[in-house]
mmCIF file of C-alpha atoms in Angstrom:
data_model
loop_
_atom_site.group_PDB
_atom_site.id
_atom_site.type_symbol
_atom_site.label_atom_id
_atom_site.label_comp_id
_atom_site.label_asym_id
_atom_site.label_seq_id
_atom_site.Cartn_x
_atom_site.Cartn_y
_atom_site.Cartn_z
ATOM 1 C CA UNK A 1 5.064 4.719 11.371
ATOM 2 C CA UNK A 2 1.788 6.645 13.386
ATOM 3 C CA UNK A 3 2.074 4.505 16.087
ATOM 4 C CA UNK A 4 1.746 0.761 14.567
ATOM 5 C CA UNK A 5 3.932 -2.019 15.401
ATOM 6 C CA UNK A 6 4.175 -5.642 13.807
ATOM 7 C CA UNK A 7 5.426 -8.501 14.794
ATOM 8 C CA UNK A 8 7.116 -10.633 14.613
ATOM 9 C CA UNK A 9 9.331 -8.400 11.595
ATOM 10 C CA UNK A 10 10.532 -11.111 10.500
ATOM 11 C CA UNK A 11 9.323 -15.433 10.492
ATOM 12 C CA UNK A 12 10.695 -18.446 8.911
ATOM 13 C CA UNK A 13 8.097 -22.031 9.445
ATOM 14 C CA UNK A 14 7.887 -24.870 7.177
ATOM 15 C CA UNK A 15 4.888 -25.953 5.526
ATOM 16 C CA UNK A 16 1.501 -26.755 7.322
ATOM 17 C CA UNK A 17 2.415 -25.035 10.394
ATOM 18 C CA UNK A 18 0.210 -22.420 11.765
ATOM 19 C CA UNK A 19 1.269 -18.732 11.662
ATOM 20 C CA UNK A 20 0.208 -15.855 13.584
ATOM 21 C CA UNK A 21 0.694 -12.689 12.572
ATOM 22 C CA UNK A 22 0.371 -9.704 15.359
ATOM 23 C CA UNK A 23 -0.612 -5.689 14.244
ATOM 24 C CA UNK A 24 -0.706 -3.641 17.100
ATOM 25 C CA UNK A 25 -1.623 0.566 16.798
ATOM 26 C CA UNK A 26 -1.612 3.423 19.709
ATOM 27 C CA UNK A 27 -3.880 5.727 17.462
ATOM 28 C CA UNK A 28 -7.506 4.361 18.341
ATOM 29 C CA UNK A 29 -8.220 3.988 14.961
ATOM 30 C CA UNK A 30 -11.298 2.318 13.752
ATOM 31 C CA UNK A 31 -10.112 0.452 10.476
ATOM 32 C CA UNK A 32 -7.235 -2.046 10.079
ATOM 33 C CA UNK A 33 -6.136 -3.824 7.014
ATOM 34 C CA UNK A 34 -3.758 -6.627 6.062
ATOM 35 C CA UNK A 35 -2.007 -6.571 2.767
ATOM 36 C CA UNK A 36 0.430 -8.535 1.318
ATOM 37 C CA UNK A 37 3.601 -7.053 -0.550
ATOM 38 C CA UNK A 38 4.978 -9.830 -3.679
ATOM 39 C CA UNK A 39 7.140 -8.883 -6.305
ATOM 40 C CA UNK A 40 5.256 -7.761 -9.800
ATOM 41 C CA UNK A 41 2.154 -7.508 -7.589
ATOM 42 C CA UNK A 42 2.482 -4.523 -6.024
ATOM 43 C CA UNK A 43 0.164 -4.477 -2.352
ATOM 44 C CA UNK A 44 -2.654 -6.574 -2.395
ATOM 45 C CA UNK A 45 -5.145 -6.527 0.294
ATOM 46 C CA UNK A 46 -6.085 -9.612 2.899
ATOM 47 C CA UNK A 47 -8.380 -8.910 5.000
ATOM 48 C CA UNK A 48 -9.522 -5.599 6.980
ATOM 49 C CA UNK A 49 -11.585 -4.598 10.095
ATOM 50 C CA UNK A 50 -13.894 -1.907 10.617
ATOM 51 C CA UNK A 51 -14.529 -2.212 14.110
ATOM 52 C CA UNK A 52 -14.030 -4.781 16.797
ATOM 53 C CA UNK A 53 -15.135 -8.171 15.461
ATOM 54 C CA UNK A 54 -16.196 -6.661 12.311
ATOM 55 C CA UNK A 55 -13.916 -7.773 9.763
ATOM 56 C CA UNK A 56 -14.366 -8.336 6.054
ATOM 57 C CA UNK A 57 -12.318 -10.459 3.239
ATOM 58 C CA UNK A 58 -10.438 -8.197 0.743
ATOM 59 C CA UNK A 59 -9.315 -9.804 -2.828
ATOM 60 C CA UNK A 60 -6.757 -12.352 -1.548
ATOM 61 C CA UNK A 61 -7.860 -13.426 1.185
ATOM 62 C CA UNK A 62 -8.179 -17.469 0.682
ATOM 63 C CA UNK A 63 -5.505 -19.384 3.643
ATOM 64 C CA UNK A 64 -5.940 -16.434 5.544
ATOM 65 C CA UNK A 65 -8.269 -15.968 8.450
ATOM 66 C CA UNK A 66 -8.293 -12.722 10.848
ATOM 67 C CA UNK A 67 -9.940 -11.985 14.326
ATOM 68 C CA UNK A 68 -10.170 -8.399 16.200
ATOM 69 C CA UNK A 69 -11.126 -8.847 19.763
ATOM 70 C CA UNK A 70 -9.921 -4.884 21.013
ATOM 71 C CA UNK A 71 -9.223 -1.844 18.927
ATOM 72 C CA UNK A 72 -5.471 -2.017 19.408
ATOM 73 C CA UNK A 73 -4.994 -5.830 17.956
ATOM 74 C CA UNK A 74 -5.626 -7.019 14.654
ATOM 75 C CA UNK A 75 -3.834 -10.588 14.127
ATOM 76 C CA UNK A 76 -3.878 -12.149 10.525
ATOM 77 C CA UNK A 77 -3.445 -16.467 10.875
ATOM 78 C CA UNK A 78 -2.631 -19.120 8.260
ATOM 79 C CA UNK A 79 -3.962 -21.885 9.459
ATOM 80 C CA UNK A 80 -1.373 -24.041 7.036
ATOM 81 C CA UNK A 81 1.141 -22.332 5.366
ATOM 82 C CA UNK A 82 2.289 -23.069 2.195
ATOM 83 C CA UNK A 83 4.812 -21.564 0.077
ATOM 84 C CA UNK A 84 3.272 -19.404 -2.247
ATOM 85 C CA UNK A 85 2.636 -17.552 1.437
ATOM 86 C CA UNK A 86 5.747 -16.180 1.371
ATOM 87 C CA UNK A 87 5.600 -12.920 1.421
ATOM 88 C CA UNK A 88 6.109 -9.787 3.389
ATOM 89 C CA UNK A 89 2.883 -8.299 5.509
ATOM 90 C CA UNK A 90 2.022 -5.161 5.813
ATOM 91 C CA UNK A 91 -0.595 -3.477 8.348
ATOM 92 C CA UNK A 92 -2.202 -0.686 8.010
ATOM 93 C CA UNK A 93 -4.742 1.981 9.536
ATOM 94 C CA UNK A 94 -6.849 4.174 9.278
ATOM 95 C CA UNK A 95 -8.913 6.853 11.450
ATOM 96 C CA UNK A 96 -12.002 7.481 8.910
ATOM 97 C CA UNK A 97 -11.621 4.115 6.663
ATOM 98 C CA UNK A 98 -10.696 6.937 3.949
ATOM 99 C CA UNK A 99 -7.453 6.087 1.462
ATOM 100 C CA UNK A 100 -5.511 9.417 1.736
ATOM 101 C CA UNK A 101 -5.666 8.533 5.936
ATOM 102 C CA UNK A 102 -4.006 5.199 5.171
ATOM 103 C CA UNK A 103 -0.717 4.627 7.512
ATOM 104 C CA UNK A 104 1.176 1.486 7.058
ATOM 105 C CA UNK A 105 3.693 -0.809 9.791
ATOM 106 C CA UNK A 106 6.885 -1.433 8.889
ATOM 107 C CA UNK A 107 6.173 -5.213 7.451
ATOM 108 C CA UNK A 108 6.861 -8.482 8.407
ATOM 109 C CA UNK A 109 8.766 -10.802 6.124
ATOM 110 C CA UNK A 110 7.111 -14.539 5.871
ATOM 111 C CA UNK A 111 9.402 -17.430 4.748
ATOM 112 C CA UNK A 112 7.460 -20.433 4.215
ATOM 113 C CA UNK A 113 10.279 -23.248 3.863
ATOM 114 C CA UNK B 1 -2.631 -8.781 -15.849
ATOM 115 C CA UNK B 2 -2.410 -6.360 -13.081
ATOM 116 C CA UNK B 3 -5.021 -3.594 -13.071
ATOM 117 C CA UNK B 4 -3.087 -0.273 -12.364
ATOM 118 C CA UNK B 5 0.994 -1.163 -14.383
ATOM 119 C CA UNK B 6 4.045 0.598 -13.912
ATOM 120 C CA UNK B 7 7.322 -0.169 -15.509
ATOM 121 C CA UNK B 8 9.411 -1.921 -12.840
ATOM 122 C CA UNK B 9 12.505 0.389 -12.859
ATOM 123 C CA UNK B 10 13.520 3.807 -13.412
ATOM 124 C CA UNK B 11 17.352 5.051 -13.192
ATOM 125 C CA UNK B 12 18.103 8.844 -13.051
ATOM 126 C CA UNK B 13 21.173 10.776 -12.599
ATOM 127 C CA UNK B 14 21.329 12.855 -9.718
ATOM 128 C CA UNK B 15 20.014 16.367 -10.313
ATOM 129 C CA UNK B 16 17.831 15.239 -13.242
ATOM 130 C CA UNK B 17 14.307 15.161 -13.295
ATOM 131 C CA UNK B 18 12.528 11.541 -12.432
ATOM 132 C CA UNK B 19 9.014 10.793 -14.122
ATOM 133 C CA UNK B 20 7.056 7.982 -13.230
ATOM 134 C CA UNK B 21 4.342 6.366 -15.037
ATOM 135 C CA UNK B 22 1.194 4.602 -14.285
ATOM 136 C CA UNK B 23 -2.139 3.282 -15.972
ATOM 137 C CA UNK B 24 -5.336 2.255 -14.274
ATOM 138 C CA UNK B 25 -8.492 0.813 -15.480
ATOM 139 C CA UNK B 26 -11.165 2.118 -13.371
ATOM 140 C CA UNK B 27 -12.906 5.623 -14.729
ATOM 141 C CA UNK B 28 -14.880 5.861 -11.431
ATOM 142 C CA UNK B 29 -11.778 5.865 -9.472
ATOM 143 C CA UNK B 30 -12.140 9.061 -7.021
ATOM 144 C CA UNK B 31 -8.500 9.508 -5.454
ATOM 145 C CA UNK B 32 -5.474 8.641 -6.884
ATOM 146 C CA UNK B 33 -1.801 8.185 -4.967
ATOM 147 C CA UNK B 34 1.973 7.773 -5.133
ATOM 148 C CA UNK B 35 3.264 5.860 -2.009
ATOM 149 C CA UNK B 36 6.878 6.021 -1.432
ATOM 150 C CA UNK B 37 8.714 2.922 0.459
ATOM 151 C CA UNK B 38 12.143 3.272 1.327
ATOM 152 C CA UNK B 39 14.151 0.048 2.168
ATOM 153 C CA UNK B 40 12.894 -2.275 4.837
ATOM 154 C CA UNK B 41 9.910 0.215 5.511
ATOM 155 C CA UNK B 42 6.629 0.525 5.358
ATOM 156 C CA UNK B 43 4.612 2.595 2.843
ATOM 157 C CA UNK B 44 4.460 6.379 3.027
ATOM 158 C CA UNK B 45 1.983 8.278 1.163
ATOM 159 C CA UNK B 46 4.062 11.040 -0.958
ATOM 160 C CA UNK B 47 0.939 12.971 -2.606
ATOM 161 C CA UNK B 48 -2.453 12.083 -3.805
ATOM 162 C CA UNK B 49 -4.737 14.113 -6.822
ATOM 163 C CA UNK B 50 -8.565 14.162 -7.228
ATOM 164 C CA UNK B 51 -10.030 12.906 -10.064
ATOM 165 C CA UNK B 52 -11.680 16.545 -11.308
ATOM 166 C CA UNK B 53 -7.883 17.541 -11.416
ATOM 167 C CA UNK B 54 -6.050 17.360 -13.946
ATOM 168 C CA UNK B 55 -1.990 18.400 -12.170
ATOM 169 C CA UNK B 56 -1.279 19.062 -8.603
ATOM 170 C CA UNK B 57 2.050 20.510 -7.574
ATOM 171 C CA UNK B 58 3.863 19.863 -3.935
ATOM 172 C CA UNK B 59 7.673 21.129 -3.879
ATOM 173 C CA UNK B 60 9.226 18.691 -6.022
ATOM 174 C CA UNK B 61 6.615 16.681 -6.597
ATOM 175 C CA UNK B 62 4.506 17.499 -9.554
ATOM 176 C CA UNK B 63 1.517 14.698 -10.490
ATOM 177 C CA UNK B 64 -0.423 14.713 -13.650
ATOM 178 C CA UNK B 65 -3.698 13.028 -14.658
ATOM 179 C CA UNK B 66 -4.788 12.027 -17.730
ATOM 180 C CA UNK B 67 -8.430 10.816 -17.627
ATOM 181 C CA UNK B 68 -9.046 10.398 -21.022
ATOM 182 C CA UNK B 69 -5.951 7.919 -21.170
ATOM 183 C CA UNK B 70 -6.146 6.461 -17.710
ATOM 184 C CA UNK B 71 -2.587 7.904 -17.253
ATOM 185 C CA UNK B 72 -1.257 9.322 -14.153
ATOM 186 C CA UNK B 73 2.547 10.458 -13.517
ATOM 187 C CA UNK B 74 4.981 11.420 -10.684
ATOM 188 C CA UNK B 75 7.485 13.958 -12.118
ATOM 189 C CA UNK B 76 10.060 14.399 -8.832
ATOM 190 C CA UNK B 77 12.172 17.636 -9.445
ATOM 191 C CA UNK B 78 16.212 17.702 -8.859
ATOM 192 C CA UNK B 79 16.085 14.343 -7.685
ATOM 193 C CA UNK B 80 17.896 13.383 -5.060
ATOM 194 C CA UNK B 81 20.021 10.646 -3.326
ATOM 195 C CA UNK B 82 16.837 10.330 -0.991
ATOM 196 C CA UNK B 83 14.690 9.671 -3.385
ATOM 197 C CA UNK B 84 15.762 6.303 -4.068
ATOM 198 C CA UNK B 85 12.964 3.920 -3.073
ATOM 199 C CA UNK B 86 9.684 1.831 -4.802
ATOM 200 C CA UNK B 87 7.015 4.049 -5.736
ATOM 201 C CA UNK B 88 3.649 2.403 -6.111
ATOM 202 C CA UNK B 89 0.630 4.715 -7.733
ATOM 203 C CA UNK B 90 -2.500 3.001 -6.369
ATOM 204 C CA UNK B 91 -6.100 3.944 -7.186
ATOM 205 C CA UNK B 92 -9.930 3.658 -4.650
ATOM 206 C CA UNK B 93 -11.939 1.355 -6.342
ATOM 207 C CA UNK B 94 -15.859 2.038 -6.028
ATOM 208 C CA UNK B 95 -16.772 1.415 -2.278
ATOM 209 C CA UNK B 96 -18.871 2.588 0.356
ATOM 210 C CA UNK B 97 -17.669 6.032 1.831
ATOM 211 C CA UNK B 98 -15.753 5.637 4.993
ATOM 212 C CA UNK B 99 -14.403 1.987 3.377
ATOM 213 C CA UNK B 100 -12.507 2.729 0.556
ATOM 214 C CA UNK B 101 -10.541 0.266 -0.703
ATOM 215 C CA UNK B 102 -7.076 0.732 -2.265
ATOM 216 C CA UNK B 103 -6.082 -0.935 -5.557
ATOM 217 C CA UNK B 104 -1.477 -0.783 -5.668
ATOM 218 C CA UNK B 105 0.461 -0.562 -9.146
ATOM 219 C CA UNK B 106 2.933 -2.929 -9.273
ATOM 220 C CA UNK B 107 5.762 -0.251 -7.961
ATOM 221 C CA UNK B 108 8.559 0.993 -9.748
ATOM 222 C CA UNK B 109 11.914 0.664 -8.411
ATOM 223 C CA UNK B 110 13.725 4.498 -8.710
ATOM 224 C CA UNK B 111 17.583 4.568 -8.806
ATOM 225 C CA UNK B 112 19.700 7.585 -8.540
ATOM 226 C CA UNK B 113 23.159 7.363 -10.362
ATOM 227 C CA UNK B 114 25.522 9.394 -8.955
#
């Protein structure tokens, strides 16, 4: 998976508790993105960062906040879960910010109880 | 509705040809893909084409794009055991070079039967 880990890989919380998700790349890529995977939805995308501390909202990315302090890190919270924020999370990166250079983690699945 | 559909599943009999459909609604889309993802994995990009083509051919894997129609397909040769997976076509929506944005299909859901 080109050198990206997630984790936790797999999370179960209850409702209203905060959740931190962790994406963490050997590549020194510039550009990091958070999708989420739901059935009938296909991906959709969070949030992603083009640089350290420069992040921007992508088309579902209300509950969701995001923070990129080094190049290596890119952590996706929910302040409050709720349930329709079950899900399972996938990272991805990318050298050039380019969609054919797109490489994606191996998911985390979200149960939110 | 979802802006690039696919029917939801597909099942083939091994050593028969698989052919995977997809519409999207944007015209000024530049690159479109097939992603691959295999059980508990991530996504995998299988093959992409460029919107001045209209086929591109890699081994098995044969994609055809209809502009006119929005239509793009993922023809898989002899499929195989191995090709059993969810296999999302996904479009770039009109961004910024160096930012391009990724719009997923819904993913289709390819069986083999023995």
């Amino acid at each position: 998976d080109a050198g990206i880990t997630q984790s936790p890989r797999h999370k179960v919380t209850e409702t209203g508790t905060p959740v931190t998700l962790r994406c963490h790349q050997t590549e020194n890529h510039r550009y990091m993105y958070w999708y989420r995977q739901d059935p009938g939805h296909g991906l959709r995308l969070i949030h992603y960062s083009y640089g350290v501390k420069d992040t921007d909202k992508g088309e579902v990315s209300d509950g969701y906040s995001v923070s990129r302090s080094k190049t290596e890190d890119f952590l996706l919270t929910l302040e409050s879960a709720t349930s329709s924020q079950t899900s399972v999370y996938f990272c991805a990166i990318s050298e050039n910010g380019r969609s054919d250079t797109q490489y994606f983690g191996p998911g985390t699945r979200l149960t939110v109880l | 509705g979802e802006d690039v559909e696919q029917s939801l599943f597909l099942s083939v009999r091994e050593g028969d040809s698989s052919v995977i459909n997809c519409t999207y609604t944007d015209s000024s889309s530049t690159y479109l893909y097939w992603y691959k993802q295999e059980p508990g994995a991530g996504l995998q990009l299988l093959t992409y084409i460029f919107s001045n083509m209209d086929m591109k051919q890699d081994q098995r894997l044969t994609v055809l794009l209809n502009k006119k129609d929005k239509h793009l397909s993922l023809r898989i040769a002899d499929t195989q055991t191995g090709d059993s997976a969810i296999y999302f076509c996904a479009e770039t929506r009109g961004s910024n070079f160096g930012n391009e944005k990724l719009t997923f299909g819904t993913g289709t859901r390819l069986t083999i039967i023995p």
